[in-house]
Every structure is written in structure tokens, then in C-alpha cells.
XYZ file of C-alpha atoms in Angstrom:
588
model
C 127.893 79.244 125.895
C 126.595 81.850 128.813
C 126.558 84.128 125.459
C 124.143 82.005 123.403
C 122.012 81.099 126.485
C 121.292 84.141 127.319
C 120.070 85.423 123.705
C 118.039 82.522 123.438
C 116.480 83.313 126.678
C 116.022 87.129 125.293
C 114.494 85.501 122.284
C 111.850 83.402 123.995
C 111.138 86.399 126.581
C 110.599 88.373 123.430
C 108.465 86.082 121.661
C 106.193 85.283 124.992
C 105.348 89.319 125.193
C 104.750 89.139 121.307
C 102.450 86.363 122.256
C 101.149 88.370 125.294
C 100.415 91.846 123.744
C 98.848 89.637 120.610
C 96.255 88.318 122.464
C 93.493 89.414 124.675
C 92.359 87.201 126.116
C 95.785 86.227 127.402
C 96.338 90.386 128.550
C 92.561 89.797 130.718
C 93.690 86.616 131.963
C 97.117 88.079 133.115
C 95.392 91.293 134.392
C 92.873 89.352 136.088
C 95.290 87.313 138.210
C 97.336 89.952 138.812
C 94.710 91.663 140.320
C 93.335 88.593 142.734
C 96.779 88.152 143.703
C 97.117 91.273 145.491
C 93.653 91.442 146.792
C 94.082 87.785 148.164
C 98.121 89.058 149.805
C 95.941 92.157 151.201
C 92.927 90.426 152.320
C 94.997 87.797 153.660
C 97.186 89.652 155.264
C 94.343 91.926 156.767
C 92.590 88.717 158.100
C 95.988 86.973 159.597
C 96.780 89.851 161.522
C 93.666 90.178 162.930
C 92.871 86.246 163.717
C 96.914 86.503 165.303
C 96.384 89.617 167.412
C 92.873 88.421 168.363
C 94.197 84.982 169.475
C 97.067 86.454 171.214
C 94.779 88.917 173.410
C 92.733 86.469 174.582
C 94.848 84.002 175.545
C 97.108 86.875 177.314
C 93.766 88.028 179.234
C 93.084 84.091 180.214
C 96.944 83.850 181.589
C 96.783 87.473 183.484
C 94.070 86.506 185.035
C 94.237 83.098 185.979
C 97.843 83.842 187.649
C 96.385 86.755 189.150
C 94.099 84.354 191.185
C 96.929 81.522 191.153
C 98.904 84.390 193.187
C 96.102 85.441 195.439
C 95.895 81.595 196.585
C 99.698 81.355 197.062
C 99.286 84.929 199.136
C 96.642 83.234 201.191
C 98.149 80.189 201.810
C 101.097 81.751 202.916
C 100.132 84.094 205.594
C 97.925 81.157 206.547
C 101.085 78.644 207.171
C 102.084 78.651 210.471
C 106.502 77.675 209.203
C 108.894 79.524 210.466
C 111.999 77.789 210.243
C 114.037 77.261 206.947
C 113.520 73.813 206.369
C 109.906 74.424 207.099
C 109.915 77.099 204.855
C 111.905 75.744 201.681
C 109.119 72.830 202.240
C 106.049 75.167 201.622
C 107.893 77.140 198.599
C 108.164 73.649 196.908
C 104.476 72.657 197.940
C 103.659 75.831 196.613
C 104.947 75.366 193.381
C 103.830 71.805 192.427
C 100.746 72.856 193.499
C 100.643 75.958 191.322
C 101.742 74.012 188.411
C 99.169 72.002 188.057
C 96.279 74.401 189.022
C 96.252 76.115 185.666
C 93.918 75.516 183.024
C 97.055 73.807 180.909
C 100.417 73.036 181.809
C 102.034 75.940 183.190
C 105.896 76.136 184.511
C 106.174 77.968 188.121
C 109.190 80.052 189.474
C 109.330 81.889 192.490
C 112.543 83.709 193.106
C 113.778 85.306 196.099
C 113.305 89.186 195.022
C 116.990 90.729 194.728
C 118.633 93.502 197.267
C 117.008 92.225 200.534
C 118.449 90.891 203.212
C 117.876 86.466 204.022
C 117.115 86.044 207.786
C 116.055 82.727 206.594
C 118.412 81.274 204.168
C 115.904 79.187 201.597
C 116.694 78.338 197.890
C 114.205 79.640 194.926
C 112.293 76.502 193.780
C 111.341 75.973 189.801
C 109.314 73.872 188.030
C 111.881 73.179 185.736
C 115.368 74.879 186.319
C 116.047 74.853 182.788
C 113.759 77.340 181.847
C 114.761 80.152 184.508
C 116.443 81.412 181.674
C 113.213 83.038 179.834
C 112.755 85.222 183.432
C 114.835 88.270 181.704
C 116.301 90.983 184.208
C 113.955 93.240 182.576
C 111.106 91.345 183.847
C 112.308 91.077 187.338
C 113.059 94.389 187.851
C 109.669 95.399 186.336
C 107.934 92.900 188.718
C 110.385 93.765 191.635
C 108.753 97.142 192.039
C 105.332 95.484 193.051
C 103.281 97.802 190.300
C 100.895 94.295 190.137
C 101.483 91.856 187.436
C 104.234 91.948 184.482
C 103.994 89.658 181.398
C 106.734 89.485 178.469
C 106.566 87.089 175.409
C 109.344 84.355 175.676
C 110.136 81.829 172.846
C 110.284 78.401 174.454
C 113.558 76.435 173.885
C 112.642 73.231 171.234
C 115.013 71.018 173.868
C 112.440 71.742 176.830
C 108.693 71.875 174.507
C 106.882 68.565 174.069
C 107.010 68.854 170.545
C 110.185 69.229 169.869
C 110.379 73.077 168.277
C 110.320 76.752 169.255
C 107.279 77.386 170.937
C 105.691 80.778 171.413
C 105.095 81.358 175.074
C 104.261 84.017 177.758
C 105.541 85.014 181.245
C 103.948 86.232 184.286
C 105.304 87.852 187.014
C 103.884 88.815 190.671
C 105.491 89.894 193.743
C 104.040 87.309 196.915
C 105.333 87.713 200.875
C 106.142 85.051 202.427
C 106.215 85.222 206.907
C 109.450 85.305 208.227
C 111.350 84.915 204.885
C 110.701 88.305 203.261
C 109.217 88.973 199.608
C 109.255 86.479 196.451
C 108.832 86.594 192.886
C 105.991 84.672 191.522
C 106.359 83.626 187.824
C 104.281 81.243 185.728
C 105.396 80.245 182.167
C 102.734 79.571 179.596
C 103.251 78.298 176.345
C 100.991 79.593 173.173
C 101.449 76.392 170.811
C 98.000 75.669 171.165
C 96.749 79.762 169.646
C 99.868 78.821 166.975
C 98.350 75.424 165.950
C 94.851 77.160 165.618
C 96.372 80.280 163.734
C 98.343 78.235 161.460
C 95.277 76.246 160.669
C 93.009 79.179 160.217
C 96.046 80.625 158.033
C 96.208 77.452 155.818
C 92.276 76.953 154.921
C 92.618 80.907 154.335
C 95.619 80.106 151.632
C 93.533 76.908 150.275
C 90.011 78.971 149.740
C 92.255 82.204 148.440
C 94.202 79.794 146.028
C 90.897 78.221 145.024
C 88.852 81.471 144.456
C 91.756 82.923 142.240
C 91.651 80.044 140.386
C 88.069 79.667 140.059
C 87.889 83.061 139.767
C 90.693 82.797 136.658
C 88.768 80.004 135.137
C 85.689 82.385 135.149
C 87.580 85.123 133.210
C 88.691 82.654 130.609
C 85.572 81.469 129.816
C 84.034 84.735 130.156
C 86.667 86.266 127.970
C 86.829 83.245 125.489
C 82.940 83.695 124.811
C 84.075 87.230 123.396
C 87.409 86.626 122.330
C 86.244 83.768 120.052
C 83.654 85.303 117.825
C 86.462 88.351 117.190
C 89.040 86.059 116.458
C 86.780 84.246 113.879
C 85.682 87.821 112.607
C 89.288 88.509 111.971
C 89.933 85.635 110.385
C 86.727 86.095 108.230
C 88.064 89.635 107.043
C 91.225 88.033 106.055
C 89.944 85.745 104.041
C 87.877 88.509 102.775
C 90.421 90.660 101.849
C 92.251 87.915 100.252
C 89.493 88.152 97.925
C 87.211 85.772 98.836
C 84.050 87.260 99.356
C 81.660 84.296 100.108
C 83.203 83.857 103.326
C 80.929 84.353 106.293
C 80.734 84.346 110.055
C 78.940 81.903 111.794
C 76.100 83.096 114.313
C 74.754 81.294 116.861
C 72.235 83.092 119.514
C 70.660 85.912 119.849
C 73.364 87.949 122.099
C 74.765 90.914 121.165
C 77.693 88.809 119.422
C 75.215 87.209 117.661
C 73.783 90.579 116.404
C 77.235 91.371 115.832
C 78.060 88.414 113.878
C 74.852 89.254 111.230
C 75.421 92.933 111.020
C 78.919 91.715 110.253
C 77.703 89.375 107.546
C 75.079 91.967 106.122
C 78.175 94.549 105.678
C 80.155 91.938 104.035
C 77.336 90.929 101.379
C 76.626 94.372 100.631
C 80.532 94.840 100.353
C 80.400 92.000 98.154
C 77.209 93.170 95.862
C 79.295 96.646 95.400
C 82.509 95.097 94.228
C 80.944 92.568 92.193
C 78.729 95.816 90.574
C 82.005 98.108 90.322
C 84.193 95.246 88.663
C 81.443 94.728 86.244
C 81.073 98.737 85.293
C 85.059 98.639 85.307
C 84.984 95.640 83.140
C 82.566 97.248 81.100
C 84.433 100.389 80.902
C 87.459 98.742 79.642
C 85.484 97.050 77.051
C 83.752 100.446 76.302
C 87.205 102.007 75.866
C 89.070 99.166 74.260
C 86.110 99.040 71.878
C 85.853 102.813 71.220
C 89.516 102.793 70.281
C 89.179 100.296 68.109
C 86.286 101.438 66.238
C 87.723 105.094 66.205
C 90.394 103.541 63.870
C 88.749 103.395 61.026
C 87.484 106.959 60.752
C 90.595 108.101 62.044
C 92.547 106.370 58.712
C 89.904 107.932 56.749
C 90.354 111.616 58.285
C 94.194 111.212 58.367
C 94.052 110.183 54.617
C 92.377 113.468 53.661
C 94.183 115.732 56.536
C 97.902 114.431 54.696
C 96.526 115.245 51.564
C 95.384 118.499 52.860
C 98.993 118.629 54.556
C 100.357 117.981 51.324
C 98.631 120.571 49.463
C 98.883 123.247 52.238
C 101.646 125.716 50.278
C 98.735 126.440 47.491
C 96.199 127.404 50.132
C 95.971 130.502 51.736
C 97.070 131.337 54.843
C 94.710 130.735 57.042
C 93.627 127.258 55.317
C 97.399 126.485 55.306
C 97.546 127.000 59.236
C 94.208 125.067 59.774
C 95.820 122.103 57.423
C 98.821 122.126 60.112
C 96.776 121.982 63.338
C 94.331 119.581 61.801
C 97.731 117.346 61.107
C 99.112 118.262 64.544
C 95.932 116.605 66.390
C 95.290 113.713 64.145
C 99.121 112.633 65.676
C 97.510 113.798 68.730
C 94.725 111.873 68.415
C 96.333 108.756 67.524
C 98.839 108.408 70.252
C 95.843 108.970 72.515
C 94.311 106.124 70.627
C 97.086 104.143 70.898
C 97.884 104.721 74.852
C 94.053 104.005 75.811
C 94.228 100.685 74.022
C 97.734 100.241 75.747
C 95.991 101.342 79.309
C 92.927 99.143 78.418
C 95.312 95.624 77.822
C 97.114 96.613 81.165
C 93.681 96.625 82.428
C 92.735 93.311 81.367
C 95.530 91.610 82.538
C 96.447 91.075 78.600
C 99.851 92.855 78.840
C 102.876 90.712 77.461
C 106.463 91.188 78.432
C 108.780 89.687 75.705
C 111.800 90.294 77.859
C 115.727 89.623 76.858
C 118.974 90.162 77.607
C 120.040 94.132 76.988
C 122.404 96.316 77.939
C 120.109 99.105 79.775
C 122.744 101.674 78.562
C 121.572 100.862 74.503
C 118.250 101.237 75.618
C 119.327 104.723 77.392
C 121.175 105.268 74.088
C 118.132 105.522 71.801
C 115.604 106.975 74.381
C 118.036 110.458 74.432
C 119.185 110.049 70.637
C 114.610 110.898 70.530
C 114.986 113.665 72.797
C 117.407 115.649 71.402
C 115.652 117.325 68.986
C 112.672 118.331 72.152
C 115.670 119.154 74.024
C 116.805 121.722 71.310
C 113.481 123.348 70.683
C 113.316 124.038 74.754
C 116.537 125.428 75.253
C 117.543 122.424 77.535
C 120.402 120.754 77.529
C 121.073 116.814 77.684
C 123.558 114.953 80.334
C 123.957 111.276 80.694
C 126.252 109.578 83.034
C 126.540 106.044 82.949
C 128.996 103.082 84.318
C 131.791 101.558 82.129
C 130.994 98.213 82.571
C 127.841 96.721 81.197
C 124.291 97.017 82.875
C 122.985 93.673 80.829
C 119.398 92.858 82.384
C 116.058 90.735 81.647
C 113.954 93.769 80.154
C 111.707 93.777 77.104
C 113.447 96.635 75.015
C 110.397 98.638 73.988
C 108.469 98.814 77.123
C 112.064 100.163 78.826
C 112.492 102.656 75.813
C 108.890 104.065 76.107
C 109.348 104.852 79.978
C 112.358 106.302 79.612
C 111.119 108.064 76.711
C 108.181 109.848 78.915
C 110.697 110.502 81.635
C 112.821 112.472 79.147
C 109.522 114.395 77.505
C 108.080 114.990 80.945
C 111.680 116.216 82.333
C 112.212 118.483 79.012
C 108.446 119.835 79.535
C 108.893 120.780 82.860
C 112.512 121.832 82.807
C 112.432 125.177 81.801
C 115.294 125.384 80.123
C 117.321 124.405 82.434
C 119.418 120.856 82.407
C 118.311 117.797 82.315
C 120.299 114.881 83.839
C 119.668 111.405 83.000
C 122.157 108.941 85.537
C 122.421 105.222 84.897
C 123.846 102.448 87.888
C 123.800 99.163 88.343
C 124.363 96.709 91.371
C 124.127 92.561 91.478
C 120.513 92.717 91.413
C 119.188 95.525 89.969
C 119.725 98.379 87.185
C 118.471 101.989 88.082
C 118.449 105.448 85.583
C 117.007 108.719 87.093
C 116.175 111.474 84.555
C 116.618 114.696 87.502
C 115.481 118.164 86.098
C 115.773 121.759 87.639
C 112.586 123.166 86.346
C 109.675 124.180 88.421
C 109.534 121.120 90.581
C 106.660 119.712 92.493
C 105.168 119.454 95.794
C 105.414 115.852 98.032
C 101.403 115.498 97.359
C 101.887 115.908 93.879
C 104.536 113.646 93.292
C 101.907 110.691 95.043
C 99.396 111.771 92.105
C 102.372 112.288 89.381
C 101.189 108.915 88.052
C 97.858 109.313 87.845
C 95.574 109.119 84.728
C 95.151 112.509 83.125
C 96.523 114.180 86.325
C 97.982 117.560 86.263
C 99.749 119.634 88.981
C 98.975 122.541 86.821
C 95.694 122.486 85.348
C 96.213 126.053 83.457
C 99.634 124.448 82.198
C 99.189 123.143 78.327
C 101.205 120.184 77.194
C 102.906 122.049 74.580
C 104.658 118.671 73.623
C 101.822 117.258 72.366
C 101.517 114.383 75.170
C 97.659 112.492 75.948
C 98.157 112.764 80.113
C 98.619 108.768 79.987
C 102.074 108.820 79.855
C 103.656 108.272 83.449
C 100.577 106.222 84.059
C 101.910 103.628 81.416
C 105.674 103.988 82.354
C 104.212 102.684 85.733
C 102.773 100.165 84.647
C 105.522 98.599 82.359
C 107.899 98.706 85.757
C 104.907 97.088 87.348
C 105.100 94.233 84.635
C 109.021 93.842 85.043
C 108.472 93.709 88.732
C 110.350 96.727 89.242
C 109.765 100.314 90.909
C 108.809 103.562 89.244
C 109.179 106.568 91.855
C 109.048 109.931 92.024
C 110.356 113.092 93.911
C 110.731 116.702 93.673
C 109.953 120.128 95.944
C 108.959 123.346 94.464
C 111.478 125.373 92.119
C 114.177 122.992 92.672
C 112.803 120.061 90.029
C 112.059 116.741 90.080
C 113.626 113.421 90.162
C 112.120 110.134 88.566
C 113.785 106.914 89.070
C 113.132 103.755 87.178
C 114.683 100.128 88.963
C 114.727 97.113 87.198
C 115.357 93.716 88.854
C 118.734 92.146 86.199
C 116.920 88.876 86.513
C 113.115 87.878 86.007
C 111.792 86.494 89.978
C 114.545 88.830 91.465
C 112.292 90.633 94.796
C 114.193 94.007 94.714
C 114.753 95.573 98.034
C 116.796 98.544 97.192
C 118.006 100.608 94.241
C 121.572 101.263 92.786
C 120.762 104.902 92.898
C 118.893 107.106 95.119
C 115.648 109.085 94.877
C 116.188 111.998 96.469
C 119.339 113.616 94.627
C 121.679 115.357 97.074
C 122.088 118.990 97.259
C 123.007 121.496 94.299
C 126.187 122.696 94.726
C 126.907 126.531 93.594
C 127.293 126.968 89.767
C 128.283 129.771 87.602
C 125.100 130.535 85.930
C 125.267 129.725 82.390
C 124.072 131.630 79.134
C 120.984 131.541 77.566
C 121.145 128.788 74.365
C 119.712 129.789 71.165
C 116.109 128.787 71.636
C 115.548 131.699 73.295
C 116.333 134.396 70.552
C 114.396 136.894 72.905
C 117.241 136.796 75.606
C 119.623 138.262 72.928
C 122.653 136.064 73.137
C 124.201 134.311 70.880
C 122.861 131.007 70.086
C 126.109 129.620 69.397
C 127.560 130.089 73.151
C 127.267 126.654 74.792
C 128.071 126.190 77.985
C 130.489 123.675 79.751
C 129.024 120.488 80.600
C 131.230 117.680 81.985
C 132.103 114.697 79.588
C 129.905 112.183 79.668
C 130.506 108.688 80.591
C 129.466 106.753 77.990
C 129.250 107.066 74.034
C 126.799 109.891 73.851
C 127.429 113.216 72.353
C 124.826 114.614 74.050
C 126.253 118.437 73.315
C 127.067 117.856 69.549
C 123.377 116.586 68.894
C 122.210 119.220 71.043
C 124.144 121.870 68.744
C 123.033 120.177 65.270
C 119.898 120.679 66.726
C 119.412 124.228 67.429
C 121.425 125.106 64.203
C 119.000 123.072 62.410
C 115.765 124.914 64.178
C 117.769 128.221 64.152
C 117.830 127.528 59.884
C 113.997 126.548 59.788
C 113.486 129.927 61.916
C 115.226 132.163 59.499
C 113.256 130.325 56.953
C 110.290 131.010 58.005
C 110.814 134.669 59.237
C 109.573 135.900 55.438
C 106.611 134.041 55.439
C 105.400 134.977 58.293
C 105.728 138.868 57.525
C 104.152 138.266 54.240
C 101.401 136.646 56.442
C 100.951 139.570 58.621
């Protein structure tokens, strides 16, 4: 129970300094009081100290001298009396002191004691006041006052059981030394009591309190008005460009005045209608621009049917041209593919564009779809020298996924991978968790840097501008794979660092509304491990080794023969080499 209070508490603590350091007007308001506090503690200490020690000196001055002439009149009075014997004696010590008690300018208590150490020729008794209070007359004080150096004063707090108001009252005592004839020397002490300098400084002490309480509260009450009057018109401007970047550009800010919030509040307005007028004029150029393109590819069809009729028959014909026509009817076929799978990907980009994109998803086993994106790059793989892995789980990695999009992405992955490999592997890994299905396609070509892998996805973007696609591919590939993970609501990310290759890794949620948070498989793949190097595949005839050394990949997982294809392949372009090795010397 302790346990759970105290989180709570840590919770609402928590959520009262989110509340604090979220608001400013709340931080001025804090600040502000903060600060008043300690000037009004200062202040007010400053000013009690001096009212107390200023109240406390004068009334000490009054009592010095008043008993200073209280003692002069019991001097004179003495050497004036004419007693000599005790009784006589005792009689004008207790004269003396009713009469001295009630000569002051308030009630005063009187003592006079018979000073210590001297001998009593007269044997008299020391008269009080009160003999209660004889106690306050410390042995301090009477030696002080013993030595007849003038007057001595000490404060004294007066016992509650002898004030008249029934608590500790502050008080003072002054000492004198008098002679009295034929009885020797006396001590002289009045008692004064300070309640009335107490009474006035706790009054002055609690208006001070009451007018510092009030001017940190007024003075509070000024800074949240103050600071509301500025806070306000932000807030609202916040809450304006919210609801502007939520898209709804009409909003506005309300001005009122002519202030410099007010000025604010227009300029504000003015920047958001010319914000407005610019997005309004750029999504009506890019709506035109999709138009333009979605137009221009469709219109381009026709021609292009037309040209590709007469470049097939040209293609067809090409062994009874010569040479050179022969080679021009083969790059004029060559681009018109080119040119239509450009065709094709622009109208592609320009329905992703319009919002027209349609997923027809259903239930597949990602590993099929795996299956016939590799069984496609095979043949690549085999004219670059690189060789095909997949690893995959056993058990089956069914998801929501519309079959062609998933094909087509990992189709580019494979291209791009095989393009940029080098000749090196290519690894293509495929995982699965409860709520998501992941395949990386990892190469160990020539890699990229971080900033390129942000831009990896843009339209027509290159790392290397001097680098030709020598696959054939329109620089809209990537940029579509994107966007088909985009309309599956999954991920499509990228890594790689210079000569050590890149990584792409496509996650798809198993079930349409699924928010993915993570991915089966990472990113960033973990450190090559030392390798024996392996030999050069036939691809490469300049290398001079034999084509038919493969080297030892591990077994894949699934039901891919990854390394026969990969073999039927380079035996097959290793055949349409030799075939072609006569022709072209008859060409040169």
C-alpha cells in the first residue's frame, strides 16, 4: 500500500512539472512569487530588526535614565534623613522603595540589597517590591553593580506567574550602588518590563506581514494578467498553426487592437494566406503535372505500338541486314522495352499520385512470393557473376499482401542488389513474427553512404551519376517499391556504408489495420565474419578460371535451388558466348 502510494504520488509530481514546464504563464507566475517571497522575508526581516532594535534602545535610554534620577533622589533623601537606629533605618529603606515604585513613568519593581562582603553595624533586612522577583537580580549583575562603575542594566524575561498578563514578558534591570548613613552601601535595582515595545513591535510586525502578503498577491495577480494578455494570443496562435497544419488553411487568428500582438496577430494571418495561396498554386501545378504525365503516357502508347510493330519486324529481319543495321535493329529493340517499362512505371507513379492505387490483397505465403521474385533473377544473377542465397523459416509466413505489388518490390530489391553487387553474393533472408513478415535482400557490392541511403528512394536519384544502369532499369524503381509498402501499411528501409554493401528490408504487417512497431529482422546486418575468398564464376571469362568451379554456399532453407539455377544459367550464357564468338570476328 506505502508501495502504490508513493508511485502515485511520483506520478502526480511528474505530471504537475509536465504541467509546469508546459506552460508559461504558469513558469512567470511561479518565478514571480518566488521572487516576492524572498524580497518580502528580506525586506521584512530588514525592517523587523530595525523597528525591534530601535524600540529596544529607546526604551533602554528612557529606563537608564529615569533610574539614574530615581537613584539621585534616593541618594538625596538619604543623606538628608536624620535615622540612625535599625528600626529607624529598615523604616526609610521600605519608604524608599514604595516610593520609588511608583515614581516611574510605568510600573516599575524596586530592590535594594545590602551590597555583599561588608560588614552590618546596623543589622537591617533588604526590602523588595515583590520578593518573588529577586530572582531576575543575577550574580553577574550584582557584582557588576557592586564595583560602583555607575549604572548596570541586563535583559531579564519576566516569570508569566508574576506579569499581569499572564505570559513571559520581556523586561530590563537596573542596577546602582546608593549609601545609606550609618548602615553602609546598598544596591539599588529597578525592574522594568518591555510588554508595552513587544505589543507595539508585534503590531508593527503583523500590518508588515498583512501589506507584504497583500502586495505579493496583488503583485501575483498583476503578473497573471500581465502574462495572460501575452500568453493568450500565443496560445491561440498555436492552436491556429495546428489546425493549419492539419490542413486546414482557412483558419485564422483573431486580432483585436492595435498593440504589437495585434500587429502580430495580422502579420501572422498575412503569412498564413500567402502560405495558403502557394500551396493551393503548387497542388494545382502538381495536379497538373500528374495529369500532364498520366496523359503523356497514355498518349505515348499509341506511337509506341506503332514503332514497336516495325522495330520487331526489324528485330525479326535483323540476320539479313548487315552488321551495323543488325546492331541498330537490337538497340532500337533494347529501348523500345526500355521505353515501355518507363511508360508503364510513370503511369504506375502517376495513380500513386492520385490517390488511385488499389491493393487487392489476400492470403499468401510471403515465401511463394520470395519463390518467384528469385526464380526472375537468376538469369541477372548469372550474367553478373553473382550468386543467389535465400534463407527462409520452415513454418509458413501466410500474410494479407496483394501478390503482385509484393513480387515487384522484391523484384527491384533483387535487380538493384545484383546491379550493385559486383559480383559478389547476394543474400535474400525471410522471418516472420505474430505481427509482421520481413525479407532483406543484403549485398556486398560497393555499398552506400548514410546520406545516400535517405535519397535511395528518390525519383530518378543516383548515388553515382557516371554509373549506367546496365540492367536496363527507368530510376523509378525503389520509388515504387516504397510506395506499394506504403499502401500495405508497411516499412521499406534502407542501409549500407561504403564498400561493405547495402541492406534493404521490406516489413509487412500479417494482417490489414495491424500498426507495426518493429520488424522480425533487423536493418543493420551484423558483422562479416572472415571467409575464404572464393573463385571467380564463369561470367568473368577475363579472370581465367574455370567457369565451372562453384563455390560452397550453405543449403538453403527452403525449396530453392538457388545454385543449380545459378549453374544452368551460366552454362546457358557460356553456350550463347561461344556462339557468338564467330560472328563477332567475322564482324570485325
Amino acid at each position: 500500500m506505502r508501495r502504490l502510494l508513493a508511485v502515485r504520488s511520483a506520478a502526480r509530481l511528474r505530471r504537475l512539472v509536465r504541467g509546469w514546464r508546459g506552460s508559461l504563464q504558469a513558469r512567470v507566475i511561479t518565478w514571480t512569487l518566488a521572487a516576492g517571497l524572498v524580497a518580502l522575508v528580506v525586506l521584512g526581516g530588514y525592517l523587523s530588526i530595525s523597528v525591534r532594535d530601535g524600540l529596544f534602545t529607546a526604551r533602554v535610554d528612557q529606563v537608564l535614565a529615569e533610574s539614574a534620577r530615581s537613584a539621585a533622589q534616593a541618594q538625596k533623601t538619604f543623606d538628608a534623613s536624620t535615622a540612625a537606629t535599625a528600626p529607624e533605618i529598615q523604616q526609610l529603606l521600605n519608604d524608599m522603595v514604595s516610593a520609588l515604585r511608583s515614581g516611574g513613568s510605568g510600573e516599575r519593581e524596586v530592590f535594594i540589597l545590602r551590597t555583599r562582603g561588608q560588614q552590618q553595624p546596623i543589622l537591617v533586612t533588604s526590602p523588595a517590591s515583590d520578593s518573588t522577583l529577586l530572582q531576575l537580580v543575577s550574580d553577574e549583575l550584582r557584582d557588576a553593580t557592586a564595583r560602583n562603575d555607575g549604572q548596570r542594566w541586563e535583559s531579564v524575561a519576566w516569570p508569566a506567574t508574576s506579569s499581569g498578563t499572564g505570559r513571559v514578558e520581556p523586561g530590563v534591570v537596573v542596577g546602582q550602588v546608593v549609601t545609606v548613613p550609618s548602615a553602609g552601601s546598598f544596591e539599588l535595582y529597578f525592574l522594568y518590563s518591555l510588554q508595552a515595545e513587544q505589543d507595539r513591535l508585534d503590531f508593527l510586525l503583523g500590518v508588515l506581514g498583512i501589506a507584504g502578503v497583500a502586495l505579493v498577491a496583488l503583485l501575483v495577480t498583476m503578473t497573471w494578467l500581465v502574462t495572460r494578455q501575452v500568453v493568450r494570443p500565443v496560445r491561440l496562435a498555436a492552436h491556429v498553426a495546428e489546425r493549419i497544419a492539419d490542413g486546414n488553411l482557412d483558419e485564422r487568428m483573431a486580432v483585436r487592437g492595435e498593440d504589437e500582438l495585434a500587429r502580430l496577430g495580422r502579420s501572422f494571418n498575412e503569412m498564413t494566406e500567402s502560405l495558403q495561396d502557394q500551396i493551393v498554386r503548387m497542388e494545382n501545378l502538381s495536379a497538373l503535372q500528374r495529369r500532364f504525365v498520366s496523359d503523356v503516357s497514355h498518349e505515348l502508347r499509341t506511337p509506341l505500338t506503332t514503332v514497336r510493330m516495325a522495330g520487331e519486324m526489324l528485330y525479326e529481319s535483323r540476320d539479313d541486314f548487315p552488321p551495323a543495321v543488325r546492331r541498330s535493329a537490337e538497340l532500337l529493340q533494347q529501348q523500345l522495352d526500355r521505353f515501355e517499362d518507363l511508360l508503364g512505371d510513370l503511369l504506375e507513379i502517376s495513380r500513386f499520385d492520385a490517390g488511385a492505387a488499389v491493393l487487392d490483397a489476400e492470403a499468401r505465403d510471403v515465401r511463394d512470393i520470395v519463390g518467384a521474385a528469385v526464380d526472375q533473377a537468376v538469369p541477372l544473377a548469372g550474367r553478373k557473376g553473382t550468386w543467389l542465397s535465400v534463407t527462409q523459416p520452415d513454418d509458413s509466413c501466410v500474410a494479407d499482401v496483394d501478390p503482385r505489388r509484393v513480387e515487384r518490390v522484391l523484384r527491384n530489391l533483387l535487380v538493384n542488389a545484383i546491379e550493385h553487387a559486383d559480383g559478389t553474393d547476394v543474400e535474400v533472408t525471410v522471418g516472420a513474427d505474430d505481427r509482421a513478415v520481413a525479407v532483406t535482400v543484403r549485398d556486398h557490392g560497393v555499398g552506400m553512404t548514410r546520406d545516400e541511403a535517405e535519397h535511395v528512394f528518390d525519383r530518378f536519384w543516383r548515388a553515382d551519376p557516371a554509373r549506367a544502369r546496365t540492367t536496363g532499369g527507368t530510376g523509378l524503381g525503389l520509388a515504387i517499391s516504397l510506395e506499394d509498402a506504403h499502401l500495405h501499411g508497411g516499412w521499406l528501409e534502407a542501409w549500407g556504408r561504403p564498400h561493405q554493401g547495402a541492406s534493404f528490408r521490406l516489413t509487412l504487417p500479417r494482417r490489414a489495420g495491424i500498426v507495426l512497431s518493429g520488424s522480425p529482422l533487423p536493418l543493420e546486418p551484423p558483422a562479416d565474419p572472415e571467409a575464404d575468398p572464393r573463385p571467380d564464376d564463369a561470367g568473368a571469362p577475363e579472370r581465367g578460371v574455370d567457369p565451372a568451379a562453384l563455390p560452397d554456399l550453405p543449403p538453403t532453407t527452403g525449396s530453392f535451388d538457388v545454385v543449380e539455377r545459378a549453374r544452368e544459367a551460366q552454362q546457358a550464357v557460356a553456350r550463347r558466348t561461344a556462339a557468338a564468338r564467330p560472328t563477332s570476328r567475322e564482324d570485325g
